[in-house]
Amino acid sequence: MQNLKSKDLILALATDDFRQYFDENIRPHLYEIEEIRKNRKQFNLVCAVVGIIVAIIAFVHFMPLLEDPFGRVFTVIVMVIIFSWAFRGSFPTRRDYKRKIKEKFMQSLFSYWGDFQYLYPESIDVRAFREFIKNLLIFERYDDIVMDDCLRGHYNGLRISIMETDISYTVQNGKSSTTHQVFDGMVISASMNKNFNGHTVIRNDLGFANPKVVKHLERIALEDVEFEKKFEVYSNDQVEARYLITPSFMKRLVDWTNRNKVKTLVVFKDGEVHILADYRKDMFELPLDTSATDFKNYQRILVEFAQMLSIVDALKLEQDIGL
Amino acid sequence: MVSWILIGLFIVVGLWLYSIYANVIKNANFVNESLSSIDVQLKKRHDLIPNILTIAKKFMEHEKGLMEDITKLRTQASEAISGSSEKFKLESELNSKFGQLMVQVENYPNLKSDQTMMQSMRTYNEVEEHISAARRFYNSSLTQLRNSVMIFPGNLFAGFASDTAYLDYFHTDESSKQPVNASEYL
């Protein structure tokens, strides 16, 4: 499967070969997990039913207090406590369940593709990753970076790593605070067949708010009008930026973002290309309400993965010519 | 009071005119920088050509005339003045001739499979891409300069950049605009 293009993989996932691979290598490990899911689901249901009954009894009991403003506040607080207790069971369970299920299937699932290796967020150096994001010079403002699933491997001769990342910042308004999500998607880093030493960034166009310089990077004016409407390029090397961002590359990037409706940012740094695709959804996740052995969920995860790799095909990163 | 307002107005207008003048000069310098970046890349190509010709000579006995043309054009292009239309023309001819040589390499399987030749051709392609990028940088900076000296009030300062603003744009050579006849390659 290793040398297949992403669109071929999507086709391969619909064949009996993948179903057979799933039945032989993945499904046998999932029965135990399915048992846990069922038990937890039952437990959650019982908690919810008990919670609702207790809430009704409490409401009837506190009804006389409703006439008094203090009584109304008191009743609301009691109701919130009861409902939190009733549904609290599902939150830690969801995390445990996710973790267990990923331990069981992630590595085997991605082995179907080739030499992709799944890494747990705990095994990644958080400080180094934060430093890496900071040095990309792509985001103006953020104060929190959360990492989730990470995959490393080779795709069509390129060394690739995919990191699910959530970047946000919080604004304090007196006693309350609001969190703004800056990025929620995948950071796809790939080696390139082109040699370069500089730092070039393709950011979203902010119109009149575009800065003239970003740290040591200056704004680069490119010739593609459609590209310039969507993006703004900054680099420390005028010629190298144009060597990397050829007219064909600009067209491919615009086409890919239009087709997939995904905000995409690109950074060329240290001889690698880093693509930040803002999918705005949690990828590689299994729903709690369907069976842990459901084939379709695993098929969907690999389709999502192939769609992610499709950007490598669309931008033709494996080529060493600028066409 | 009126005199103070007039002095203030004079200073504001003076600063505004100075910023326009500074912008024109900055853009002119930008064009010169982009021109020198083309020269840097062309120098790389000129340095690479003798190496490729040395390897090619061993195998391509029937292409002597073509190789001599390339050597001659290389010498002429190296001596031409940077940014002149003559330089652009010579470089374009050199590129075209060298392209012909690369096509001929296909007819010599021994040469095509030679490791040093393969490496040289790869480097040549990379240099060509850098040249193309440098030319795009030049065209872009020339447009920026021309816009700044053609639009009022920048045109008041056009004289300060007249030698740079009216340089030629880089255009592709006529041969590359011709339609490709696929049957020639089959």
Coordinates of C-alpha atoms in Angstrom, one line a residue:
Chain A
M1 CA 0.0 0.0 0.0
Q2 CA 3.0 2.3 0.6
N3 CA 3.4 3.7 -2.9
L4 CA -0.3 4.3 -3.5
K5 CA -1.6 7.9 -3.9
S6 CA -4.2 9.1 -1.4
K7 CA -7.1 8.8 -3.9
D8 CA -6.0 5.1 -4.6
L9 CA -6.0 4.4 -0.9
I10 CA -9.6 5.7 -0.6
L11 CA -10.6 3.3 -3.4
A12 CA -8.6 0.5 -1.7
L13 CA -10.6 1.0 1.5
A14 CA -13.8 0.1 -0.2
T15 CA -12.5 -3.3 -1.3
D16 CA -12.7 -6.7 0.4
D17 CA -9.0 -6.6 1.1
F18 CA -9.3 -3.9 3.7
R19 CA -12.3 -5.7 5.3
Q20 CA -10.3 -8.9 5.5
Y21 CA -7.3 -7.0 7.0
F22 CA -9.6 -5.5 9.5
D23 CA -11.3 -8.8 10.4
E24 CA -7.9 -10.5 10.8
N25 CA -5.7 -7.8 12.5
I26 CA -8.0 -5.3 14.2
R27 CA -11.4 -6.7 15.1
P28 CA -10.1 -9.5 17.4
H29 CA -8.6 -6.9 19.7
L30 CA -11.8 -4.9 19.9
Y31 CA -14.2 -7.3 21.6
E32 CA -12.8 -6.5 25.1
I33 CA -13.2 -2.8 24.4
E34 CA -16.7 -3.2 23.1
E35 CA -17.6 -5.0 26.4
I36 CA -16.2 -1.9 28.4
R37 CA -18.2 0.4 26.1
K38 CA -21.5 -1.5 26.7
N39 CA -21.0 -1.6 30.5
R40 CA -20.1 2.1 30.6
K41 CA -23.1 3.0 28.4
Q42 CA -25.4 1.1 30.7
F43 CA -23.9 2.7 33.8
N44 CA -24.3 6.2 32.2
L45 CA -27.9 5.4 31.4
V46 CA -28.6 4.3 35.0
C47 CA -26.9 7.5 36.3
A48 CA -29.0 9.6 34.0
V49 CA -32.3 8.0 34.9
V50 CA -31.5 8.2 38.7
G51 CA -30.5 11.8 38.2
I52 CA -33.7 12.8 36.5
I53 CA -35.8 11.0 39.2
V54 CA -33.9 12.7 42.0
A55 CA -34.2 16.1 40.2
I56 CA -37.9 15.7 39.9
I57 CA -38.3 14.8 43.6
A58 CA -36.0 17.7 44.6
F59 CA -38.0 20.1 42.4
V60 CA -41.3 19.0 44.0
H61 CA -39.7 19.3 47.5
F62 CA -38.3 22.8 46.9
M63 CA -41.4 24.1 45.1
P64 CA -42.6 26.2 48.0
L65 CA -39.3 28.0 48.0
L66 CA -39.8 29.2 44.4
E67 CA -41.9 32.2 45.6
D68 CA -38.8 33.6 47.3
P69 CA -36.0 35.0 45.0
F70 CA -33.3 33.4 47.2
G71 CA -35.3 30.1 47.1
R72 CA -35.3 30.2 43.3
V73 CA -31.4 30.6 43.1
F74 CA -31.1 27.9 45.7
T75 CA -33.3 25.5 43.6
V76 CA -31.3 26.2 40.4
I77 CA -28.0 25.4 42.3
V78 CA -29.4 22.1 43.6
M79 CA -30.7 21.2 40.1
V80 CA -27.3 21.9 38.6
I81 CA -25.5 19.8 41.2
I82 CA -27.9 16.8 40.6
F83 CA -27.6 17.0 36.8
S84 CA -23.8 17.3 37.0
W85 CA -23.7 14.2 39.1
A86 CA -26.0 12.3 36.8
F87 CA -24.0 12.9 33.7
R88 CA -20.5 13.2 35.3
G89 CA -19.8 9.5 34.6
S90 CA -19.6 9.9 30.9
F91 CA -16.7 12.4 30.8
P92 CA -13.8 10.5 32.4
T93 CA -15.1 7.4 30.8
R94 CA -15.0 8.9 27.3
R95 CA -11.3 9.8 27.8
D96 CA -10.4 6.3 29.2
Y97 CA -12.3 4.7 26.4
K98 CA -10.7 6.7 23.7
R99 CA -7.2 6.0 25.1
K100 CA -7.9 2.2 25.4
I101 CA -9.3 1.9 22.0
K102 CA -6.5 3.9 20.4
E103 CA -3.9 1.6 22.2
K104 CA -5.6 -1.4 20.6
F105 CA -6.2 -0.3 17.0
M106 CA -4.3 2.8 15.9
Q107 CA -1.0 1.2 15.1
S108 CA -2.5 -1.8 13.3
L109 CA -4.8 0.5 11.4
F110 CA -2.2 2.7 10.1
S111 CA 0.1 -0.2 9.3
Y112 CA -2.3 -1.1 6.6
W113 CA -1.1 2.1 4.8
G114 CA 2.6 1.4 5.2
D115 CA 5.3 2.3 7.7
F116 CA 3.2 4.9 9.6
Q117 CA 3.8 4.9 13.3
Y118 CA 1.2 6.2 15.8
L119 CA 2.6 8.2 18.7
Y120 CA 0.7 9.1 21.9
P121 CA 0.6 12.8 22.8
E122 CA 2.5 11.9 26.0
S123 CA 5.5 10.6 24.1
I124 CA 6.0 14.0 22.3
D125 CA 8.2 16.7 23.8
V126 CA 5.6 19.5 24.5
R127 CA 8.1 22.2 25.1
A128 CA 9.9 21.5 21.8
F129 CA 6.6 21.4 19.9
R130 CA 5.6 24.8 21.4
E131 CA 8.9 26.2 20.4
F132 CA 8.5 24.8 16.9
I133 CA 5.0 26.5 16.5
K134 CA 6.4 29.7 17.9
N135 CA 9.3 29.7 15.4
L136 CA 7.0 29.1 12.4
L137 CA 5.9 32.8 12.9
I138 CA 2.5 32.0 11.5
F139 CA 0.2 33.0 14.4
E140 CA 0.0 36.5 15.7
R141 CA -1.5 35.6 19.0
Y142 CA -1.9 32.4 21.1
D143 CA -1.2 31.3 24.7
D144 CA -2.1 27.6 24.7
I145 CA -1.1 24.7 22.4
V146 CA -2.7 21.3 22.9
M147 CA -1.5 18.2 21.0
D148 CA -3.4 15.1 20.3
D149 CA -2.8 12.2 17.9
C150 CA 0.5 12.1 16.0
L151 CA 1.6 10.0 13.1
R152 CA 5.0 9.6 11.5
G153 CA 6.0 7.7 8.4
H154 CA 6.8 7.9 4.7
Y155 CA 4.6 8.8 1.9
N156 CA 5.7 8.5 -1.8
G157 CA 9.3 9.0 -0.8
L158 CA 8.7 11.9 1.5
R159 CA 9.3 11.8 5.3
I160 CA 6.0 12.9 6.9
S161 CA 4.6 13.7 10.3
I162 CA 1.1 14.6 11.1
M163 CA 0.2 16.3 14.4
E164 CA -3.3 17.0 15.6
T165 CA -3.0 20.4 17.2
D166 CA -5.3 22.9 18.9
I167 CA -4.1 26.5 19.4
S168 CA -6.0 29.1 21.3
Y169 CA -5.8 32.3 23.4
T170 CA -7.8 33.5 26.3
V171 CA -9.0 37.0 26.9
Q172 CA -9.9 38.2 30.5
N173 CA -13.0 40.4 30.8
G174 CA -13.0 41.3 34.4
K175 CA -13.9 38.1 36.3
S176 CA -14.9 36.1 33.2
S177 CA -12.7 34.9 30.4
T178 CA -13.3 34.0 26.8
T179 CA -11.2 31.4 24.8
H180 CA -10.7 32.0 21.1
Q181 CA -9.6 29.1 19.0
V182 CA -6.9 30.2 16.6
F183 CA -6.3 26.8 15.0
D184 CA -7.9 23.3 15.3
G185 CA -6.5 20.9 12.8
M186 CA -3.5 19.1 11.5
V187 CA 0.1 20.2 11.2
I188 CA 1.5 18.2 8.4
S189 CA 5.3 18.4 8.1
A190 CA 7.1 16.9 5.1
S191 CA 10.6 16.7 3.8
M192 CA 11.1 18.3 0.3
N193 CA 13.0 17.5 -2.8
K194 CA 14.0 21.2 -3.1
N195 CA 17.0 22.6 -1.2
F196 CA 16.4 25.8 0.7
N197 CA 17.8 27.5 3.8
G198 CA 15.5 30.4 4.3
H199 CA 12.1 30.9 6.1
T200 CA 9.0 31.5 4.0
V201 CA 5.5 31.8 5.4
I202 CA 2.1 31.7 3.6
R203 CA -0.4 33.3 5.9
N204 CA -4.1 34.3 5.5
D205 CA -4.6 37.6 3.9
L206 CA -5.9 40.2 6.4
G207 CA -6.5 43.0 4.0
F208 CA -5.4 46.4 5.4
A209 CA -4.4 44.7 8.6
N210 CA -1.5 42.8 6.9
P211 CA 1.7 43.7 8.6
K212 CA 4.6 44.9 6.4
V213 CA 7.1 42.7 8.2
V214 CA 6.7 39.7 10.5
K215 CA 9.8 39.7 12.8
H216 CA 12.7 39.3 10.3
L217 CA 10.4 38.3 7.4
E218 CA 9.4 40.9 4.8
R219 CA 6.3 40.9 2.6
I220 CA 6.6 39.3 -0.8
A221 CA 4.3 40.5 -3.7
L222 CA 3.5 37.6 -6.0
E223 CA 1.9 37.7 -9.4
D224 CA -1.1 35.4 -9.0
V225 CA -4.1 37.7 -8.3
E226 CA -6.4 34.9 -6.9
F227 CA -3.5 33.7 -4.6
E228 CA -2.8 37.2 -3.4
K229 CA -6.5 37.7 -2.5
K230 CA -6.4 34.7 -0.2
F231 CA -2.9 34.7 1.1
E232 CA 0.0 36.9 2.1
V233 CA 3.6 35.7 1.8
Y234 CA 6.5 36.7 4.1
S235 CA 10.1 35.6 3.7
N236 CA 13.7 36.4 4.5
D237 CA 14.7 35.6 0.9
Q238 CA 12.9 37.2 -2.0
V239 CA 14.4 34.8 -4.6
E240 CA 14.0 31.6 -2.5
A241 CA 10.4 32.4 -1.8
R242 CA 9.7 32.6 -5.5
Y243 CA 11.7 29.4 -6.1
L244 CA 9.5 27.6 -3.6
I245 CA 6.2 29.3 -4.5
T246 CA 6.1 28.9 -8.2
P247 CA 3.0 30.0 -10.2
S248 CA 1.9 26.3 -10.4
F249 CA 2.3 25.9 -6.7
M250 CA 0.1 29.0 -6.1
K251 CA -2.6 27.7 -8.4
R252 CA -2.5 24.3 -6.7
L253 CA -2.8 25.7 -3.2
V254 CA -5.7 28.0 -4.2
D255 CA -7.5 25.0 -6.0
W256 CA -7.0 22.7 -3.0
T257 CA -8.3 25.3 -0.5
N258 CA -11.3 26.1 -2.7
R259 CA -12.1 22.4 -3.2
N260 CA -11.7 21.3 0.4
K261 CA -13.0 24.5 2.1
V262 CA -10.2 24.2 4.6
K263 CA -8.2 27.2 5.7
T264 CA -4.6 26.3 4.9
L265 CA -1.3 27.9 5.9
V266 CA 2.1 26.8 4.7
V267 CA 5.6 27.4 6.1
F268 CA 8.9 26.5 4.5
K269 CA 11.6 26.3 7.1
D270 CA 14.7 24.2 7.8
G271 CA 14.4 22.3 4.6
E272 CA 10.9 21.1 5.4
V273 CA 7.4 22.2 4.4
H274 CA 4.8 22.5 7.2
I275 CA 1.2 22.6 6.1
L276 CA -1.4 23.8 8.7
A277 CA -4.8 22.6 7.7
D278 CA -7.5 24.0 9.9
Y279 CA -10.2 21.3 9.7
R280 CA -12.0 22.6 12.8
K281 CA -12.9 19.1 13.9
D282 CA -11.5 16.3 16.0
M283 CA -9.9 13.7 13.7
F284 CA -9.2 10.0 14.2
E285 CA -12.0 9.7 16.8
L286 CA -14.5 6.9 17.3
P287 CA -18.0 7.7 18.5
L288 CA -19.2 6.3 21.8
D289 CA -22.7 5.5 20.6
T290 CA -21.7 3.0 18.0
S291 CA -20.1 -0.4 18.4
A292 CA -16.3 -0.5 18.9
T293 CA -16.1 -3.2 16.3
D294 CA -18.0 -1.2 13.6
F295 CA -16.0 -1.5 10.5
K296 CA -17.3 1.7 9.0
N297 CA -15.7 3.9 11.7
Y298 CA -12.2 2.5 11.0
Q299 CA -12.8 2.9 7.3
R300 CA -13.8 6.6 7.9
I301 CA -10.6 7.2 9.9
L302 CA -8.4 6.0 7.1
V303 CA -10.4 8.0 4.6
E304 CA -9.8 11.1 6.8
F305 CA -6.1 10.2 6.8
A306 CA -6.0 9.8 3.1
Q307 CA -7.8 13.1 2.6
M308 CA -5.1 14.7 4.7
L309 CA -2.4 13.2 2.6
S310 CA -4.2 14.4 -0.5
I311 CA -2.7 17.9 0.1
V312 CA 0.8 16.3 -0.5
D313 CA -0.5 15.0 -3.9
A314 CA -2.3 18.2 -4.7
L315 CA 0.7 20.4 -4.1
K316 CA 3.0 17.8 -5.8
L317 CA 5.5 18.1 -3.0
E318 CA 7.3 14.9 -4.1
Q319 CA 8.4 16.6 -7.3
D320 CA 11.8 18.3 -7.5
I321 CA 10.9 20.6 -10.3
G322 CA 9.0 23.8 -10.0
L323 CA 6.3 23.0 -12.6
Chain B
M1 CA -0.8 82.5 14.6
V2 CA -1.3 82.3 10.8
S3 CA 2.5 82.1 10.4
W4 CA 2.7 79.2 12.8
I5 CA 0.0 77.3 10.9
L6 CA 1.8 78.0 7.6
I7 CA 5.1 76.7 9.1
G8 CA 3.3 73.6 10.4
L9 CA 1.7 73.1 7.0
F10 CA 5.0 73.5 5.3
I11 CA 6.6 70.9 7.5
V12 CA 3.8 68.4 6.9
V13 CA 4.0 68.9 3.1
G14 CA 7.8 68.7 3.3
L15 CA 7.6 65.4 5.2
W16 CA 5.0 64.0 2.8
L17 CA 7.1 64.8 -0.2
Y18 CA 10.2 63.4 1.4
S19 CA 8.4 60.1 2.1
I20 CA 7.4 59.9 -1.6
Y21 CA 10.9 60.6 -2.7
A22 CA 12.3 58.0 -0.2
N23 CA 9.8 55.5 -1.5
V24 CA 10.9 56.1 -5.1
I25 CA 14.6 55.7 -4.2
K26 CA 13.8 52.6 -2.1
N27 CA 11.9 51.0 -5.0
A28 CA 14.8 51.9 -7.4
N29 CA 17.2 50.2 -5.1
F30 CA 14.9 47.2 -4.9
V31 CA 15.1 46.9 -8.7
N32 CA 18.9 47.1 -8.5
E33 CA 18.9 44.4 -5.8
S34 CA 16.7 42.1 -7.9
L35 CA 19.0 42.7 -11.0
S36 CA 22.0 41.7 -9.0
S37 CA 20.2 38.6 -7.7
I38 CA 19.6 37.5 -11.4
D39 CA 23.3 38.1 -12.0
V40 CA 24.2 35.9 -9.0
Q41 CA 22.0 33.1 -10.4
L42 CA 23.3 33.5 -13.9
K43 CA 26.9 33.3 -12.6
K44 CA 26.0 29.9 -11.1
R45 CA 24.7 28.8 -14.5
H46 CA 27.8 30.1 -16.3
D47 CA 30.0 28.2 -13.8
L48 CA 28.1 25.1 -14.4
I49 CA 28.1 25.1 -18.2
P50 CA 31.8 24.3 -18.7
N51 CA 31.5 21.2 -16.4
I52 CA 28.5 19.9 -18.3
L53 CA 30.2 20.6 -21.7
T54 CA 33.3 18.7 -20.5
I55 CA 31.3 15.6 -19.7
A56 CA 29.1 15.9 -22.8
K57 CA 32.2 16.3 -25.1
K58 CA 33.2 12.7 -24.3
F59 CA 30.0 11.3 -25.6
M60 CA 28.4 13.8 -28.0
E61 CA 30.8 14.0 -31.0
H62 CA 28.1 15.0 -33.4
E63 CA 27.0 18.1 -31.4
K64 CA 30.3 20.0 -31.6
G65 CA 28.7 23.0 -33.4
L66 CA 26.0 23.3 -30.8
M67 CA 28.6 23.1 -28.0
E68 CA 30.7 25.8 -29.6
D69 CA 27.7 28.1 -29.9
I70 CA 27.0 27.6 -26.2
T71 CA 30.6 28.4 -25.3
K72 CA 30.5 31.6 -27.5
L73 CA 27.2 32.7 -26.1
R74 CA 28.3 32.1 -22.5
T75 CA 31.4 34.4 -23.1
Q76 CA 29.3 37.1 -24.7
A77 CA 26.6 37.0 -22.0
S78 CA 29.2 37.2 -19.2
E79 CA 30.7 40.3 -20.8
A80 CA 27.3 42.1 -21.5
I81 CA 26.1 44.9 -19.2
S82 CA 23.9 43.8 -16.4
G83 CA 20.2 44.7 -17.0
S84 CA 20.7 45.6 -20.6
S85 CA 18.4 44.3 -23.3
E86 CA 21.5 42.8 -25.0
K87 CA 22.3 40.8 -21.8
F88 CA 18.7 39.5 -21.6
K89 CA 18.8 38.5 -25.3
L90 CA 22.1 36.7 -25.0
E91 CA 21.0 34.9 -21.9
S92 CA 17.8 33.9 -23.6
E93 CA 19.7 32.5 -26.6
L94 CA 22.1 30.7 -24.3
N95 CA 19.1 29.1 -22.4
S96 CA 17.5 28.1 -25.7
K97 CA 20.8 26.5 -27.0
F98 CA 21.4 24.7 -23.8
G99 CA 17.8 23.4 -23.8
Q100 CA 18.6 21.9 -27.3
L101 CA 21.7 20.2 -25.8
M102 CA 19.6 18.7 -23.0
V103 CA 17.2 17.3 -25.6
Q104 CA 20.1 15.8 -27.5
V105 CA 21.4 14.1 -24.4
E106 CA 18.3 11.8 -24.7
N107 CA 19.9 10.4 -27.8
Y108 CA 23.0 9.3 -25.9
P109 CA 22.0 6.6 -23.4
N110 CA 25.6 6.3 -22.1
L111 CA 25.7 10.0 -21.3
K112 CA 22.2 10.0 -19.9
S113 CA 23.1 7.3 -17.4
D114 CA 26.4 8.9 -16.4
Q115 CA 26.2 9.7 -12.7
T116 CA 28.2 12.9 -13.0
M117 CA 26.0 14.1 -15.9
M118 CA 22.8 13.2 -14.0
Q119 CA 24.0 15.2 -11.0
S120 CA 25.1 18.1 -13.2
M121 CA 21.7 18.1 -15.0
R122 CA 19.9 18.1 -11.7
T123 CA 22.0 21.0 -10.4
Y124 CA 21.4 22.8 -13.7
N125 CA 17.6 22.4 -13.4
E126 CA 17.8 23.8 -9.9
V127 CA 19.8 26.8 -11.0
E128 CA 17.3 27.3 -13.8
E129 CA 14.5 27.4 -11.3
H130 CA 16.5 29.9 -9.2
I131 CA 17.0 32.1 -12.3
S132 CA 13.3 32.0 -13.0
A133 CA 12.5 33.0 -9.4
A134 CA 15.1 35.8 -9.6
R135 CA 13.5 37.1 -12.8
R136 CA 10.1 37.1 -11.2
F137 CA 11.5 39.1 -8.3
Y138 CA 13.0 41.5 -10.8
N139 CA 9.7 41.9 -12.8
S140 CA 7.8 42.4 -9.5
S141 CA 10.2 45.0 -8.2
L142 CA 10.2 46.8 -11.6
T143 CA 6.4 47.0 -11.6
Q144 CA 6.5 48.4 -8.0
L145 CA 9.0 51.1 -9.1
R146 CA 7.1 52.0 -12.3
N147 CA 3.8 52.3 -10.3
S148 CA 5.5 54.6 -7.8
V149 CA 7.0 56.9 -10.5
M150 CA 4.0 57.0 -12.9
I151 CA 1.3 57.8 -10.4
F152 CA 1.0 61.3 -9.1
P153 CA 2.7 62.7 -7.0
G154 CA 5.4 60.0 -7.5
N155 CA 5.9 61.2 -11.1
L156 CA 7.3 64.5 -9.7
F157 CA 10.3 62.4 -8.5
A158 CA 10.6 60.1 -11.6
G159 CA 13.8 61.8 -12.6
F160 CA 15.6 60.3 -9.6
A161 CA 14.9 56.8 -10.8
S162 CA 14.8 57.4 -14.6
D163 CA 17.7 55.1 -15.4
T164 CA 16.1 52.2 -13.5
A165 CA 12.4 52.7 -14.1
Y166 CA 12.7 52.3 -17.8
L167 CA 14.6 49.0 -17.8
D168 CA 13.0 46.2 -19.8
Y169 CA 10.9 43.6 -18.2
F170 CA 12.1 40.0 -18.6
H171 CA 10.1 38.2 -21.2
T172 CA 10.4 34.6 -22.2
D173 CA 12.1 34.0 -25.5
E174 CA 10.0 33.6 -28.7
S175 CA 10.9 29.9 -29.1
S176 CA 9.3 29.0 -25.8
K177 CA 6.0 30.6 -26.9
Q178 CA 5.7 28.4 -29.9
P179 CA 3.2 25.6 -29.7
V180 CA 4.9 22.2 -28.9
N181 CA 4.8 19.7 -31.7
A182 CA 4.5 16.4 -29.8
S183 CA 5.3 14.3 -32.9
E184 CA 8.9 15.6 -32.9
Y185 CA 9.5 13.8 -29.5
L186 CA 7.8 10.6 -30.4

